[in-house]
PDB file of C-alpha atoms in Angstrom:
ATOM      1  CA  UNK U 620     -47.395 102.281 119.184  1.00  0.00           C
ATOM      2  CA  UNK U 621     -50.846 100.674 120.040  1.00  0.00           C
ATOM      3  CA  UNK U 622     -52.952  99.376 122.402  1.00  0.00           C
ATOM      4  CA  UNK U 623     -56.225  97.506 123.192  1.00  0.00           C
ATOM      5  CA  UNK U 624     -58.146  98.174 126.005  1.00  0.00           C
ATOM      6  CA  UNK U 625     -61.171  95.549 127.087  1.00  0.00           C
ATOM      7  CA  UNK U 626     -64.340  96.903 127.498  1.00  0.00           C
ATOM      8  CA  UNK U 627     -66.718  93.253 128.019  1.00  0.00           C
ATOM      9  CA  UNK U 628     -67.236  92.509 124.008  1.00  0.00           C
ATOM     10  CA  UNK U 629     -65.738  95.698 123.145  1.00  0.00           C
ATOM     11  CA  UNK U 630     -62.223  95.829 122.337  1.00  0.00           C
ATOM     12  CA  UNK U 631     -60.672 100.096 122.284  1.00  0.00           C
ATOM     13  CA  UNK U 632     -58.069  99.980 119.948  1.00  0.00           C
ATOM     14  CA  UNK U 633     -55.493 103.225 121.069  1.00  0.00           C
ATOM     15  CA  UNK U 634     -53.074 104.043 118.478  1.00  0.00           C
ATOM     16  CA  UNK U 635     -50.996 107.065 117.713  1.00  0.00           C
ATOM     17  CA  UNK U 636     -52.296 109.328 115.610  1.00  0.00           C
ATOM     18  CA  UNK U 637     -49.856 108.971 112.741  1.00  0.00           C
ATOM     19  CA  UNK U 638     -50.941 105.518 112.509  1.00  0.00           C
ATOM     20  CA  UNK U 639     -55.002 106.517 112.917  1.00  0.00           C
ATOM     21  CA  UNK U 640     -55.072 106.976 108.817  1.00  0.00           C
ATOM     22  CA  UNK U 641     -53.253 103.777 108.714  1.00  0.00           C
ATOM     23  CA  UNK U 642     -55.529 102.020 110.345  1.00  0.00           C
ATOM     24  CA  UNK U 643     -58.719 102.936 108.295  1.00  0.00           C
ATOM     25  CA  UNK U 644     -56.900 101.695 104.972  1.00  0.00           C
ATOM     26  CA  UNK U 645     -59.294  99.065 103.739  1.00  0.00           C
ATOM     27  CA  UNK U 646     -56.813  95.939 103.801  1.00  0.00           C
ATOM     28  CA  UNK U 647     -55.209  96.888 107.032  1.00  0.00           C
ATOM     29  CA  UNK U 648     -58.498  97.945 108.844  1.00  0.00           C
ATOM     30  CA  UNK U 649     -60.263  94.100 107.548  1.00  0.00           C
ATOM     31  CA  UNK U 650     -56.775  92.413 109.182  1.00  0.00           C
ATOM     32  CA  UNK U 651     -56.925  94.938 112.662  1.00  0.00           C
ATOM     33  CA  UNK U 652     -60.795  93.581 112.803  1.00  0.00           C
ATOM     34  CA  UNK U 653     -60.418  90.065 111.907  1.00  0.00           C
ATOM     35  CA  UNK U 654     -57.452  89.360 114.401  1.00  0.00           C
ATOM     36  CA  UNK U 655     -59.451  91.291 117.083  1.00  0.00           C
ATOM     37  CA  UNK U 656     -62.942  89.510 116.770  1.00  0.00           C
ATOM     38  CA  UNK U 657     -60.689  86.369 116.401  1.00  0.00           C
ATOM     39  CA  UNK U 658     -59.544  86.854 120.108  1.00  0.00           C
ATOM     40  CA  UNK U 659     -63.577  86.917 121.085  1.00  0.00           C
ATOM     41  CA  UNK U 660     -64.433  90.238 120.725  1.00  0.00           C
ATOM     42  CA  UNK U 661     -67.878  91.482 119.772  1.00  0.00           C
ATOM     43  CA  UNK U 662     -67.059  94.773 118.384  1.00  0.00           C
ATOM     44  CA  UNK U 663     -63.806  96.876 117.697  1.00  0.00           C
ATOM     45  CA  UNK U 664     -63.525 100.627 118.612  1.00  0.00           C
ATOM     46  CA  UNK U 665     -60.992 102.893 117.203  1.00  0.00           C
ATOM     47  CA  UNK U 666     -60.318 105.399 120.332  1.00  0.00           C
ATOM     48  CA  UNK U 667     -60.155 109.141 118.416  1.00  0.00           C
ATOM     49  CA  UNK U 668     -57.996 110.730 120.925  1.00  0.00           C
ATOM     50  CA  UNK U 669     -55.150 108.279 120.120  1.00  0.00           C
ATOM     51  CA  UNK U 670     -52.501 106.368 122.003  1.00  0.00           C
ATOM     52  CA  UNK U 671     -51.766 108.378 125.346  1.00  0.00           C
ATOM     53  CA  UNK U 672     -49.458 107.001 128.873  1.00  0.00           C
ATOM     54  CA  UNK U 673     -51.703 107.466 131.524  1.00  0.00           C
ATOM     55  CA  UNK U 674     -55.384 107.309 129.614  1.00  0.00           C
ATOM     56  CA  UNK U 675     -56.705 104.565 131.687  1.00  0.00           C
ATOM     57  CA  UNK U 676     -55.802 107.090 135.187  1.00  0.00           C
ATOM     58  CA  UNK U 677     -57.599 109.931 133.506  1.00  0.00           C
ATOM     59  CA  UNK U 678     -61.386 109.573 135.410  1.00  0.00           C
ATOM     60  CA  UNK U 679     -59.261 109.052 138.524  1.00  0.00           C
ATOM     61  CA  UNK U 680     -59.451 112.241 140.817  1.00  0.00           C
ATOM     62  CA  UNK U 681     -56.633 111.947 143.212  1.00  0.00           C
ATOM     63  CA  UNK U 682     -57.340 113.763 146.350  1.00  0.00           C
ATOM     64  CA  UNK U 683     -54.196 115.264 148.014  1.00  0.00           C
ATOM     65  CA  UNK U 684     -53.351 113.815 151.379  1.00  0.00           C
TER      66      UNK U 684
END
């Protein structure tokens, strides 16, 4: 599970943790950055706390009704 959030000419890669060690594998990590800056970005960020439903709502405070 993965995702990649667009931050401008940064692109937050979210993936779940049991893939995180994946991902810095030399081979695998050149392909992950390579496809990425091949779609325009700038610069690729792995996002530490991992793949989460709902991360993008987190700085929302909703205010009861």
């Amino acid at each position: 599970i993965f995702r990649v959030r667009h931050h401008d000419a940064v692109a937050r890669v979210e993936l779940a943790r049991d893939e995180m060690l994946r991902a810095l594998d030399p081979a695998v990590n050149a392909a992950l950055v390579s496809g990425i800056k091949a779609a325009g970005y700038q610069f690729v960020a792995l996002d530490l706390q991992g793949y989460r439903l709902g991360s993008l709502n987190e700085p929302i405070r909703l205010q009861p009704v």
